[in-house]
Coordinates of C-alpha atoms in Angstrom, one line a residue:
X186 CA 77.2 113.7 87.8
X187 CA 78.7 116.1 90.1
X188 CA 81.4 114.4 92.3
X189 CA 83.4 115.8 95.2
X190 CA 86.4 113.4 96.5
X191 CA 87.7 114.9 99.6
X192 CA 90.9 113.5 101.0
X193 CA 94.4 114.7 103.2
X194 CA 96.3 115.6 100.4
X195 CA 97.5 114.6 96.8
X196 CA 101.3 114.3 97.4
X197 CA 103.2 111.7 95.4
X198 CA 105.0 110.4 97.6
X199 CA 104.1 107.0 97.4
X200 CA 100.6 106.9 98.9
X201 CA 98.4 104.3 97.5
X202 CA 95.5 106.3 98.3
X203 CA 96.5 109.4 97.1
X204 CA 97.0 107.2 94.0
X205 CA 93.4 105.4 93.3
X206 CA 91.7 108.8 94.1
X207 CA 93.7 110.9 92.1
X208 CA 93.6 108.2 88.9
X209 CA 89.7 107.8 89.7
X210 CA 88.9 111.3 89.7
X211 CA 90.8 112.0 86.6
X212 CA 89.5 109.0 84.9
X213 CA 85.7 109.9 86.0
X214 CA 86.5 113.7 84.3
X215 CA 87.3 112.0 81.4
X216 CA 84.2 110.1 81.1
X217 CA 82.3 113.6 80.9
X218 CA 81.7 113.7 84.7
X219 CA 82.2 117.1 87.0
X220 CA 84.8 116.8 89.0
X221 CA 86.3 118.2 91.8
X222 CA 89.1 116.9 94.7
X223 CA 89.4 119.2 98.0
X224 CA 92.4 118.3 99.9
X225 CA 95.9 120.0 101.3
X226 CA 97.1 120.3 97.6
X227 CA 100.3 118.8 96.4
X228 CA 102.3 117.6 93.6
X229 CA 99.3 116.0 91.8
X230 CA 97.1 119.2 91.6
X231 CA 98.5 120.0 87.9
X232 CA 97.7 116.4 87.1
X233 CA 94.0 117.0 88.3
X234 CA 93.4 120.0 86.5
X235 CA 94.6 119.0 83.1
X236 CA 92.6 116.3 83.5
X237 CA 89.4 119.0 83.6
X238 CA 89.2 118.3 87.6
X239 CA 88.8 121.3 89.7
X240 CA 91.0 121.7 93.2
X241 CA 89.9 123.4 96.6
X242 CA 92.2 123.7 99.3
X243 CA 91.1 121.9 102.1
X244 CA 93.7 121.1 105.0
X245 CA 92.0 117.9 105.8
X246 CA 94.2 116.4 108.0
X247 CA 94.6 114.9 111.3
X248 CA 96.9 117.1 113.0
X249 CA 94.6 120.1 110.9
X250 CA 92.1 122.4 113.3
X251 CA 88.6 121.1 112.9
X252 CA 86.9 124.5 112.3
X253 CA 89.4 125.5 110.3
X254 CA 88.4 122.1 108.3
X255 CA 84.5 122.6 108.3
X256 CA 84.7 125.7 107.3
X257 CA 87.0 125.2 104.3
X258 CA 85.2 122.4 103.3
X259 CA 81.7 124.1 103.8
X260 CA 82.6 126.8 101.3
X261 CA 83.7 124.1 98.7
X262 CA 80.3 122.4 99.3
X263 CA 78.1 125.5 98.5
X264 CA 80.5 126.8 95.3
X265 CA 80.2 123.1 93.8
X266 CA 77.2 122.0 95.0
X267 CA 78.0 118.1 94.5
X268 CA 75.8 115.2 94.0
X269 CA 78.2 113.1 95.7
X270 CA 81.0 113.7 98.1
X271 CA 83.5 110.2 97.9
X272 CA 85.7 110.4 101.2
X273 CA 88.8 108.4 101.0
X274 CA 90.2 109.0 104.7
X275 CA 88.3 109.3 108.2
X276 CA 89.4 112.5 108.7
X277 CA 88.1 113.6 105.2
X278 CA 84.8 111.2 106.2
X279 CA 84.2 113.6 109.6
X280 CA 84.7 116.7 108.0
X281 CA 82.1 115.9 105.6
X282 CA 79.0 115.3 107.6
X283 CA 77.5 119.0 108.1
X284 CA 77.5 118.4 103.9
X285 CA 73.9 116.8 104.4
X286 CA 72.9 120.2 105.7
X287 CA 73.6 122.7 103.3
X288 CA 73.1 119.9 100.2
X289 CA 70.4 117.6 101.9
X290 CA 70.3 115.3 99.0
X291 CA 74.1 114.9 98.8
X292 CA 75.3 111.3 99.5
X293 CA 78.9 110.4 101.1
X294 CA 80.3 107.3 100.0
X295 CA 83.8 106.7 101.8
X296 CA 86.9 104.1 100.3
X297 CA 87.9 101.4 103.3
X298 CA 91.4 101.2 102.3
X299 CA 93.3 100.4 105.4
X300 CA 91.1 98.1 107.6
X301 CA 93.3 97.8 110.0
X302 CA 92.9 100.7 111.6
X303 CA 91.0 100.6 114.3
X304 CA 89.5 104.0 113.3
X305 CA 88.4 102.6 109.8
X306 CA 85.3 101.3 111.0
X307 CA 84.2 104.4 110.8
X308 CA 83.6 104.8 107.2
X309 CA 80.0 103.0 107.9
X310 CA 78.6 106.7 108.5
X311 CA 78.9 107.0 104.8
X312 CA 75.7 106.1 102.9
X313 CA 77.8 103.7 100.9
X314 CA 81.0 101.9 101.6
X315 CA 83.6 101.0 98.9
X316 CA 86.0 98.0 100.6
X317 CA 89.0 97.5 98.1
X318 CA 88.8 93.8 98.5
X319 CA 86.4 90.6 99.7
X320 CA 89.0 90.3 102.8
X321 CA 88.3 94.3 103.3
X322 CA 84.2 94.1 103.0
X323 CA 84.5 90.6 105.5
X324 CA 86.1 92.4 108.1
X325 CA 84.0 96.0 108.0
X326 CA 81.1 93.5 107.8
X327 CA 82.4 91.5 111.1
X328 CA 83.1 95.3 112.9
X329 CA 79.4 96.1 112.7
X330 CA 79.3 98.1 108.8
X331 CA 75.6 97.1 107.5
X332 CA 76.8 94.7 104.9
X333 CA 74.2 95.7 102.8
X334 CA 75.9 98.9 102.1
X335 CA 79.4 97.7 101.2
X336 CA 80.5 97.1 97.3
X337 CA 83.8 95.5 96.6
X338 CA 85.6 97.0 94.0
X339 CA 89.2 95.9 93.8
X340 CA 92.3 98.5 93.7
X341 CA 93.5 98.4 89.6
X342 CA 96.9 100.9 88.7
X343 CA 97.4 99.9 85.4
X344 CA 96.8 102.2 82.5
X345 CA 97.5 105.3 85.5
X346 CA 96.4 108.4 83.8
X347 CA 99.9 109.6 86.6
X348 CA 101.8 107.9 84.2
X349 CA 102.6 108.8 80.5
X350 CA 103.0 105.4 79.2
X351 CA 104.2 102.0 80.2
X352 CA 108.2 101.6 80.1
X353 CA 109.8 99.2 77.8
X354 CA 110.6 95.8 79.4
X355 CA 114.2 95.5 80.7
X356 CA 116.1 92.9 79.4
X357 CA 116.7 90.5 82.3
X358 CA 120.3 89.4 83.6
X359 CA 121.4 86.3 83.3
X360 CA 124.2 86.8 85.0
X361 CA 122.2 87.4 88.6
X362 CA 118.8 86.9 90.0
X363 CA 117.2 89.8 91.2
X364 CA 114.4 89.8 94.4
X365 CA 112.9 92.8 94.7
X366 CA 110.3 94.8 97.0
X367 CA 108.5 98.2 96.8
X368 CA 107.2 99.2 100.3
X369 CA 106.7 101.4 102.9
X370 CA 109.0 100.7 106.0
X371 CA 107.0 100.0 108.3
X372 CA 106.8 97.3 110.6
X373 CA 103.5 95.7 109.2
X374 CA 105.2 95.6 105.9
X375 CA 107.2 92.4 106.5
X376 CA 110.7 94.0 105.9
X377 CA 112.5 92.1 108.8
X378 CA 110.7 88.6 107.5
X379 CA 112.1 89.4 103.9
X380 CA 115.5 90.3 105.1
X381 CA 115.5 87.2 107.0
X382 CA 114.6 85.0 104.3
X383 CA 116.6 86.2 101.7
X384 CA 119.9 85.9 104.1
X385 CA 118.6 81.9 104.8
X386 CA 118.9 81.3 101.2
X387 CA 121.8 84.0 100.0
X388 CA 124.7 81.4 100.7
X389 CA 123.2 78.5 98.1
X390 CA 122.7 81.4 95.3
X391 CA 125.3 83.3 95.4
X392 CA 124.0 85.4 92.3
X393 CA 121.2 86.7 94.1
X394 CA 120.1 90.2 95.1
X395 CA 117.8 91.8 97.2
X396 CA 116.5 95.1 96.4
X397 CA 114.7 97.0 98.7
X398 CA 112.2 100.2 97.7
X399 CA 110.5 102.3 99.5
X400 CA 110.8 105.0 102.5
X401 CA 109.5 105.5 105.8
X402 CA 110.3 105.4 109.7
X403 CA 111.2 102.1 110.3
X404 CA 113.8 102.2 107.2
X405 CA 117.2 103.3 109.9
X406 CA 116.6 99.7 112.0
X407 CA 115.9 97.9 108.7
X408 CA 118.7 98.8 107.6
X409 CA 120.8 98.5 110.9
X410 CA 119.2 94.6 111.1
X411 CA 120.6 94.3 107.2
X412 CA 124.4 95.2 108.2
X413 CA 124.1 92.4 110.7
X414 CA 123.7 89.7 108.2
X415 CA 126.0 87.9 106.3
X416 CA 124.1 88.4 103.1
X417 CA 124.6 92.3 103.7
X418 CA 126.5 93.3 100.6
X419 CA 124.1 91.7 97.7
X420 CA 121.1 94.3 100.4
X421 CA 120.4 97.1 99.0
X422 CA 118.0 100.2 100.4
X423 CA 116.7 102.6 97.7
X424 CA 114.7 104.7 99.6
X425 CA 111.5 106.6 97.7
X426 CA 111.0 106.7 94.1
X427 CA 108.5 108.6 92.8
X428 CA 107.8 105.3 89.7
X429 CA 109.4 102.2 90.7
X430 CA 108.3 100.6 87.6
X431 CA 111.8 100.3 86.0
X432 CA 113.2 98.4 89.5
X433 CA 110.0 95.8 88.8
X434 CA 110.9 95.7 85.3
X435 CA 114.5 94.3 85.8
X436 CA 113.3 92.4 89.0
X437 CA 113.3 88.7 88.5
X438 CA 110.7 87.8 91.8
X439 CA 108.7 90.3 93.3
X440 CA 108.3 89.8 97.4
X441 CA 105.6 91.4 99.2
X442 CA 106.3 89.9 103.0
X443 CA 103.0 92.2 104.4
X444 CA 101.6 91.2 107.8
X445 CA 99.1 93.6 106.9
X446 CA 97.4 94.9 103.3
X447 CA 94.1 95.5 102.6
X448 CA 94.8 95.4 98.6
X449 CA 98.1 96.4 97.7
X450 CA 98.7 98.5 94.5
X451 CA 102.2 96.9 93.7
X452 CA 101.1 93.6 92.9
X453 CA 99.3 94.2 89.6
X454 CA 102.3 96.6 88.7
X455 CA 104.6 93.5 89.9
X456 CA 102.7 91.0 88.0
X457 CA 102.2 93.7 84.9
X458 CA 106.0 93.9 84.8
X459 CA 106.6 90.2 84.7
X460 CA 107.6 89.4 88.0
X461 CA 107.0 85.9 89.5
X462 CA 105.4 86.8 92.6
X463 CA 105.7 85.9 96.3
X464 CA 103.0 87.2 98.7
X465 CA 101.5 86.7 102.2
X466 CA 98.1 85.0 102.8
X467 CA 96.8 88.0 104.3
X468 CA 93.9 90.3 103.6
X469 CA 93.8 91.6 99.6
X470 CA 97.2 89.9 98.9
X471 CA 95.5 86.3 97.8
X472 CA 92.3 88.0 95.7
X473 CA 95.4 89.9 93.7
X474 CA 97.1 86.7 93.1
X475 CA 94.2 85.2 92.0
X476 CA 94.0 83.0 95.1
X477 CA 97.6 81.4 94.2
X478 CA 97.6 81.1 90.5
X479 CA 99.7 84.0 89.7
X480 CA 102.0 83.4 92.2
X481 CA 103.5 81.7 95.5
X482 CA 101.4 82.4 99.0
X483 CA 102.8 82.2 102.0
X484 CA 102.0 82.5 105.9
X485 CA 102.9 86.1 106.9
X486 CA 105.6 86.5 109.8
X487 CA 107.3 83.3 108.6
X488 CA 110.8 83.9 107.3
X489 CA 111.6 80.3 107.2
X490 CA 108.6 79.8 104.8
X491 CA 109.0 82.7 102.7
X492 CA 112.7 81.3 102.2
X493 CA 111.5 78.4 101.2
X494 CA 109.6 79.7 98.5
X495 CA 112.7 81.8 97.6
X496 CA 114.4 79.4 97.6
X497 CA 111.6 76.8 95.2
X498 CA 112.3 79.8 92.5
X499 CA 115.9 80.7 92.7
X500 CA 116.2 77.0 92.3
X501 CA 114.3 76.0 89.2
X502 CA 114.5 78.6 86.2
X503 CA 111.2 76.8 84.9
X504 CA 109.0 77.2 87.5
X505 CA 110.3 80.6 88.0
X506 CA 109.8 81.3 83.9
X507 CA 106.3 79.9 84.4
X508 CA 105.3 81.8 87.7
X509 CA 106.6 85.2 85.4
X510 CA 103.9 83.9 82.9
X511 CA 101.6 83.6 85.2
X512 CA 102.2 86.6 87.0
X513 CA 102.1 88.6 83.9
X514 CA 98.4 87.2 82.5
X515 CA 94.5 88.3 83.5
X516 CA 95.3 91.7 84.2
X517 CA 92.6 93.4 82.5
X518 CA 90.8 94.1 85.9
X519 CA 93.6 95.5 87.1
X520 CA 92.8 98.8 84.9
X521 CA 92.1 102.2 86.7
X522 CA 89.4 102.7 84.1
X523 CA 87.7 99.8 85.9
X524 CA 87.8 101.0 89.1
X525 CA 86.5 104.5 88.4
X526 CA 83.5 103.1 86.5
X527 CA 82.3 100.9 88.7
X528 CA 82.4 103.4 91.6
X529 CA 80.1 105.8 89.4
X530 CA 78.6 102.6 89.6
X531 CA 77.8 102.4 93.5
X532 CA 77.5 106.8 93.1
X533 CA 74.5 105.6 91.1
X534 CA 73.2 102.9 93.4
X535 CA 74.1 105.8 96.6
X536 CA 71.6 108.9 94.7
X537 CA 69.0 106.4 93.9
X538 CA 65.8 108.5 94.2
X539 CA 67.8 111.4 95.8
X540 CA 68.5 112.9 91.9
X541 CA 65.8 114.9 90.1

C-alpha cells in the first residue's frame, strides 16, 4: 500500500502527535508498506528515512501561506502517487483535499487527536476518522462526524521505533518518595491543581518531592504560583527533555492532573515504568487506566481530591506497592506496532473497491 501522512512538522520536541505518526509511519515501512511523510521537516527526518520512509517538504502549517501549501503538497501527490493520504492535523486535513483531483481514487483518513479544539471537528471531511480513544469517537460523534466512519484505535508508545531500547529500571529511594509529572504547561494540563495538591499534603510527608516535566508558555506563572507555597523547596521545574523515561523510571507516583486529554501518551510510559498512577476522569485518561484498575481517578480541577489520593499513597507503602503492580501489567496494547496495524487496518476498510 502506498501511504502518504501529511502533518506540520516532525520536531521532537515533545509533541505527542508528531510521535504516533512518526512511530506509525516507520512501523508501517517496516511491515513492507510504501511510505512517505510530507511536513516542515525536523529532527525526526533521519529517523523516517532509515526506517525506508521517504520525506517531502511541505510547510503545512497554520501560520504557512495556503498556495504556497497546495502547491507543495500537489507536487508530492503526483511524484508519489499515494493510495492513501493519513492527515494528522486540520491544517494538514485542508491542504489535502485538491488530492481527490489529481488521484481520484485516493482516500484521506485524518487522526482526531485533540478533540477539544473546536476546529477538530473538522476531520469528518476525511473519508475515515481515526479517534484515539471511545471518549474521542463519543464526542466527534455528538459534533455531527457520521459515526459510521469513526474507528477507535487507542494511542500505544511502547516498543517506539524513536527509541533504541527501553532503560534499565532505577532503583527506587527509600529514603524519599518521588511524585512526578511530564506535561506540557499549559493551563488545560492541571499544573496549578497538582501544585496545589502536593503543597496540602507536603507538611505530613516531609520526604516527598514533586517533580515537574515539561515546557511551554504557561511554565513562568507555574512557577511563580510554586515560589508562593510553603512546599516550594521539595518543587522542582525541569523544563523539556527530549526522553523523560529515566525521571518516570525513579518516580514513585506518576500525576497526570489534565482538565483536558484526548488519550495521553505518558500514561502507558508511566505505567510501563512502574509508576502507581493518578489521573483525571477526563476524556482518554480512564480507557488508559483501564477504567481505574491500573490506577487512582479523580475529578479534574479538584486539588483537594487529587490530595487526597496523594495523600491515600504516600500513606500506605502497600497500596502504593500494589497500584505500581498494577500500573505496570496489561500493557501489550499499548505497543506502537499495534497501533500502525490496525490503521492499515481502517486504510483497508477506507480503499475498499477504490484499489484495482
Amino acid at each position: 500500500m502506498r501511504i502518504l501522512h501529511v502533518l506540520n512538522d516532525v520536531e521532537a520536541f515533545g509533541n505527542g502527535i508528531v510521535h504516533v505518526a512518526v512511530d506509525t509511519s516507520c512501523l508501517q515501512a517496516e511491515d513492507g508498506h510504501d511510505v512517505s511523510v510530507a511536513s516542515a521537516g525536523g529532527a525526526y527526518v533521519d529517523l523516517l528515512q532509515s526506517h525506508g520512509v521517504r520525506h517531502y517538504e511541505c510547510v503545512a502549517t497554520p501560520r504557512s501561506r495556503t498556495p504556497r501549501a497546495l502547491f507543495e503538497l500537489a507536487r508530492c501527490v503526483t511524484d508519489f502517487r499515494p493510495e492513501v493520504v493519513h492527515c494528522h492535523m486540520v491544517t494538514s486535513l485542508l491542504i489535502s483535499q485538491p488530492a481527490r483531483l489529481r488521484r481520484p481514487r485516493v482516500r484521506l483518513v485524518s487522526t482526531v487527536h485533540n478533540s477539544f479544539s473546536r476546529s477538530a471537528v473538522l476531520m469528518g471531511l476525511a473519508d475515515r476518522v481515526i479517534a484515539v480513544s471511545q471518549a474521542v469517537a463519543s464526542d466527534m460523534a455528538s459534533r455531527g462526524i457520521d459515526e459510521r466512519k469513526i474507528d477507535v484505535i487507542a494511542n500505544g508508545p511502547l516498543a517506539s521505533p524513536r527509541k533504541i531500547a527501553p532503560p534499565p529500571r532505577q532503583q527506587r529511594s527509600q529514603s524519599r518518595v518521588i511524585v512526578t509529572t511530564v506535561a506540557g504547561m499549559y493551563e488545560r494540563k492541571g499544573i496549578s491543581d497538582l501544585l496545589t495538591a502536593f503543597d496540602m499534603v507536603s507538611g505530613r510527608f516531609p520526604e516527598a518531592v514533586l517533580t515537574v516535566v515539561g515546557e511551554g508558555p504557561d511554565r513562568s506563572r507555574f512557577q511563580s504560583m510554586a515560589d508562593t507555597l510553603s512546599s516550594r523547596d521539595r518543587i522542582k521545574f525541569v523544563g523539556f527533555v527530549a526522553d523523560p523515561t529515566p525521571y518516570l523510571s525513579e518516580a514513585d507516583v506518576f500525576v497526570l492532573a489534565s482538565r483536558a486529554d484526548p488519550s495521553p501518551l505518558v500514561i502507558p510510559e508511566a505505567r510501563s515504568a512502574s509508576c502507581a498512577v493518578i489521573g483525571t476522569r477526563v476524556d482518554g485518561i480512564p480507557e488508559a487506566l483501564d477504567q481505574g484498575e491500573a490506577g487512582l481517578l479523580v475529578e479534574p480541577s479538584q486539588p483537594a481530591a487529587l490530595a487526597a489520593s496523594l495523600e491515600r499513597l504516600l500513606s500506605d507503602r502497600r497500596l502504593l506497592a500494589e497500584m505500581q503492580r498494577r500500573a505496570a501489567s496489561n500493557l501489550d496494547r499499548f505497543k506502537a506496532e499495534r497501533v500502525a496495524r490496525e490503521t492499515v487496518s481502517v486504510y483497508e476498510a477506507a480503499l475498499g473497491g477504490a484499489r484495482h
